[in-house]
Structure formats: structure tokens, C-alpha cells
XYZ file of C-alpha atoms in Angstrom:
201
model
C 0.000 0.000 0.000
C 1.358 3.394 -0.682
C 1.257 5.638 2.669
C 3.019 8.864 1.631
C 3.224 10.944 -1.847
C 5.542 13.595 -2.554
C 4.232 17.267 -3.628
C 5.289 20.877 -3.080
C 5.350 22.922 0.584
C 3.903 26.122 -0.746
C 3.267 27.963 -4.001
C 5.668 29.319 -6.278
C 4.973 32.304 -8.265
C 5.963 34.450 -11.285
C 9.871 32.686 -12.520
C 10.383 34.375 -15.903
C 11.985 32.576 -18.852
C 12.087 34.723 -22.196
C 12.278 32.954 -25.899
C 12.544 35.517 -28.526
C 10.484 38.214 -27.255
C 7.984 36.378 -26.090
C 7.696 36.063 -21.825
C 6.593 32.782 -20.068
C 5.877 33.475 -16.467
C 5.736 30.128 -14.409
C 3.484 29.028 -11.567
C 3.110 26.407 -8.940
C 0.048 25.568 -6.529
C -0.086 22.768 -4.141
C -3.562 21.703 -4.848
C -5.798 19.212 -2.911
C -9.003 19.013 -4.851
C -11.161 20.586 -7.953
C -11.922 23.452 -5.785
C -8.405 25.249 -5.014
C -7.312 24.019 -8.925
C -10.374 25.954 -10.078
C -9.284 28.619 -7.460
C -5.583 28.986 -9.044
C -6.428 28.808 -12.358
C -8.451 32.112 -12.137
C -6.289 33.771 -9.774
C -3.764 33.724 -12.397
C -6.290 34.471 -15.325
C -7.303 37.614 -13.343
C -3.638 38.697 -12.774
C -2.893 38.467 -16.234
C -5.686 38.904 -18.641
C -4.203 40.628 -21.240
C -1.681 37.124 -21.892
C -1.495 35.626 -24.931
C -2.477 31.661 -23.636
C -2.497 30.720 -19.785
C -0.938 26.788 -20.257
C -1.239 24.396 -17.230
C -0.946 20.677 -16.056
C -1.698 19.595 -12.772
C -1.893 15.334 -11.334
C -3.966 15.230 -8.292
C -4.535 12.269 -6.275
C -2.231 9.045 -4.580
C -1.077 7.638 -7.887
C -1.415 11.033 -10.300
C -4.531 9.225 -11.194
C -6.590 13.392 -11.559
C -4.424 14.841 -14.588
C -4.701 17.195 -17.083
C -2.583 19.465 -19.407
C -4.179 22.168 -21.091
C -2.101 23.772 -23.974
C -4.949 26.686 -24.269
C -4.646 27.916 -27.908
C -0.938 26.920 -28.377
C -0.688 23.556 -31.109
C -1.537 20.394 -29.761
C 0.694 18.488 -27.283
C 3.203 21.740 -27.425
C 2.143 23.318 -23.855
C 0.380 21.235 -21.233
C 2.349 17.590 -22.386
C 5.765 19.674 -21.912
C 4.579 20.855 -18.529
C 3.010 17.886 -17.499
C 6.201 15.918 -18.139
C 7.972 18.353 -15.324
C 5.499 16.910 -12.848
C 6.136 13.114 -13.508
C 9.951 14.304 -13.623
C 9.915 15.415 -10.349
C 7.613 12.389 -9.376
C 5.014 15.271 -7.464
C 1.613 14.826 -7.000
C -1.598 17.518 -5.730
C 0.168 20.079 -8.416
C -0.984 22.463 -10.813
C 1.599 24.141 -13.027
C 0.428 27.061 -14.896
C 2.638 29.321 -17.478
C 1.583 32.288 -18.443
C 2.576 33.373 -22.283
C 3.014 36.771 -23.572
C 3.670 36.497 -27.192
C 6.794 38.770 -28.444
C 6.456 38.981 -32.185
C 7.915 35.851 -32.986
C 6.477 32.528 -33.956
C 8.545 29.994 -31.520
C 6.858 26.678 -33.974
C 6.339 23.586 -32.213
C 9.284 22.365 -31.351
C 10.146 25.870 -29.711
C 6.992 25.890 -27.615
C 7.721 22.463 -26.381
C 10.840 23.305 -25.808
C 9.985 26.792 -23.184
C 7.174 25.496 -22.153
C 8.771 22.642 -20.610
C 12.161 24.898 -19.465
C 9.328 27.159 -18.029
C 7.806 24.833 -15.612
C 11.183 23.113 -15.020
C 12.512 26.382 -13.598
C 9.867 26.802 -11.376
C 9.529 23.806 -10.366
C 13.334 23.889 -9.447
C 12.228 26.936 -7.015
C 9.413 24.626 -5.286
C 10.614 22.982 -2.350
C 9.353 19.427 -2.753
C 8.569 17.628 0.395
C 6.839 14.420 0.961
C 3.774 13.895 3.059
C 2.180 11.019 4.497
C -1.385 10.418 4.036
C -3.840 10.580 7.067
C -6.991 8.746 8.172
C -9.722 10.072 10.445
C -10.814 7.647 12.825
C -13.874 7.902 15.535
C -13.446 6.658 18.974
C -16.114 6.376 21.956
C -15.397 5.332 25.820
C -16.248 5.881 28.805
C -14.706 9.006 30.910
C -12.957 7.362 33.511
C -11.023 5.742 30.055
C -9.740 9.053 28.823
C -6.216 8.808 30.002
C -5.532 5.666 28.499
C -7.194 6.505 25.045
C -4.945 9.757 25.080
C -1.871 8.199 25.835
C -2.502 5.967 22.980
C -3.369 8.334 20.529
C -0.190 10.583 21.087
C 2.097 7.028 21.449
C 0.681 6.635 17.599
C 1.644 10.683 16.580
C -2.652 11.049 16.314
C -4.150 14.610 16.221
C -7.121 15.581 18.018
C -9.760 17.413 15.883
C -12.744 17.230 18.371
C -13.455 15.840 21.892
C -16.800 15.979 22.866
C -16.404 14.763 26.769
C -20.057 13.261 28.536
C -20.876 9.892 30.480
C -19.529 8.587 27.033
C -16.569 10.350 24.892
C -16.776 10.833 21.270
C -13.022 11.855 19.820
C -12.260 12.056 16.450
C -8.468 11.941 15.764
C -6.562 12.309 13.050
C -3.224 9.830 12.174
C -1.005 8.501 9.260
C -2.335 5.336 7.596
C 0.015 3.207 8.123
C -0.595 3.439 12.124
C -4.402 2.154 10.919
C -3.916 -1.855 12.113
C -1.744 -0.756 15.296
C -4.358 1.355 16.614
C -6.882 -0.817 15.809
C -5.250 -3.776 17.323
C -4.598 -2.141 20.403
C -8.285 -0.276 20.605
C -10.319 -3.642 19.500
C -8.319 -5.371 23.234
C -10.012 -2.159 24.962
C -13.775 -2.827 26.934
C -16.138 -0.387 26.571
C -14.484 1.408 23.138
C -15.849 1.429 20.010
C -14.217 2.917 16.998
C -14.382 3.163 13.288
C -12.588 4.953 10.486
C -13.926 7.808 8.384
C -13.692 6.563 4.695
């Protein structure tokens, strides 16, 4: 099972590259769903509407199984394959890569465009810092008060967050931990009387 993927810490914006008068201005988003893609996408639109094309590529999800690549106007397969192949490069995942095109005056042909489009996102991807993350599971766990102690100690022995505690006669917690803690937990919860627990798909 795969427990970690590797993407970028935080956003990287505006690298310049220039190809015969014409400007491409990189970008890099960590993105987590359709949401903050759709939200990047337009920030960048906004910030420069008077470009020429705004190319992206972005994988989302464990295996890079979400893609796109988007060459926006420019000839087929010469924008958003180029910068799509920086992201498989890199072997990154929950990224969009957007680069932004202002057309100088001369025609670049395909094997030009290729060619910047894919030194465009390479540079900025080269400014990302690339870190890899391990992927989480919620999980739901009720007891009884007096049990408290033990279920804490257990939760921080296994690196879990707390995201809610609701404390009565009987506790609700909801916790947050990597996924490859998910049998050790459960082994150790499952010998506990009195708790019940299940994980949020």
C-alpha cells in the first residue's frame, strides 16, 4: 500500500523565462481538490488577462490518477504535455503548473513551444521545495470518561491529532493519524472494553 506521496510545501509564483520576445511566467500551486485548482487557475487568469495563452498541467490524487494538461490555444501536445512531463519528472503529485505566455512577435513553432514550455515549468519547479507527506486517516473513537487517560496516551504514542473531543458519560473523539498506524491502533483499541471505533472513509 502506498502511505506517503511527494508534492510541493507552498506555491511558487511568477519565474520568468524569455524565448525571442515572447515572456513565459511560471506558476506552482499545491492543490488538494477541484476546488483550489479551479481557485488557481483564475487567480492567475485575473492577474494576467491581457496574456497571450495561460498553459497548465496539474496530477492530483495518490497515484497522479486526476491529470490534465491544457495547452490553451498553443498547437496540440506543445504546452500542457511539456509541462506535465515536469510533474512526472519530479515524481510530485496535488500540483498544478500554470505558465503564463506573452507572445513577443515571434512565432517559436512547435518544437520551440515544447521546448519553453517545458524549461518554463522546469525552472519553477526547481524553485518549489518538494517535500513528501504522508497520508492521514480520520478515525472515531467512543469510551467511557474514567477511560480518557488511556485513550490519550494511545493516541499521542501513535503521533494522532485531536480534531474534536466531545467529553459526557460517554466520549466521542475524532483523531486524526497517518495510515500506516491504521492496524496498530486498531489492534490495540479492539483489546479495549467499553471502546468502540471506526474509520472515516
Amino acid at each position: 500500500m502506498i502511505y506517503e506521496y511527494k508534492t510541493i510545501e507552498k506555491p511558487v509564483e511568477n519565474t520568468l523565462l524569455k524565448e525571442k520576445g515572447s515572456k513565459f511566467i511560471g506558476f506552482a500551486f499545491p492543490v488538494n481538490n477541484e476546488e483550489e485548482l479551479k481557485n488557481a487557475l483564475e487567480k492567475i487568469r485575473a492577474k494576467h488577462p491581457k496574456a497571450t495563452h495561460h498553459c497548465y498541467a496539474f496530477r492530483m490524487g495518490l497515484n497522479g490518477e486526476n491529470y490534465r494538461a491544457n495547452d490553451d490555444g498553443e498547437p496540440s501536445g506543445s504546452a500542457g504535455l511539456p509541462i506535465y512531463n515536469q510533474l512526472l519528472a519530479n515524481e510530485i503529485t496535488n500540483v498544478l503548473v500554470i505558465s503564463v505566455r506573452y507572445y513577443g512577435g515571434t512565432k517559436l513553432g512547435v518544437s520551440g513551444l515544447v521546448k519553453a514550455y517545458k524549461e518554463s515549468a522546469k525552472i519553477t519547479l526547481e524553485e518549489a521545495n518538494i517535500i513528501t507527506k504522508e497520508l492521514e486517516i480520520e478515525i472515531e473513537i467512543q469510551f467511557q470518561f474514567s477511560q480518557q487517560n488511556t485513550i490519550f496516551t494511545l493516541l499521542s504514542k501513535f503521533d494522532a491529532k485531536v480534531l474534536n473531543f466531545d467529553t459526557q458519560e460517554n466520549c466521542i473523539l475524532t483523531a486524526s493519524l497517518k495510515i500506516a498506524q491504521k492496524e496498530n491502533i486498531s489492534d490495540k483499541l479492539s483489546e479495549m472494553q467499553y471502546v468502540s471505533f471506526k474509520f472515516k472513509e
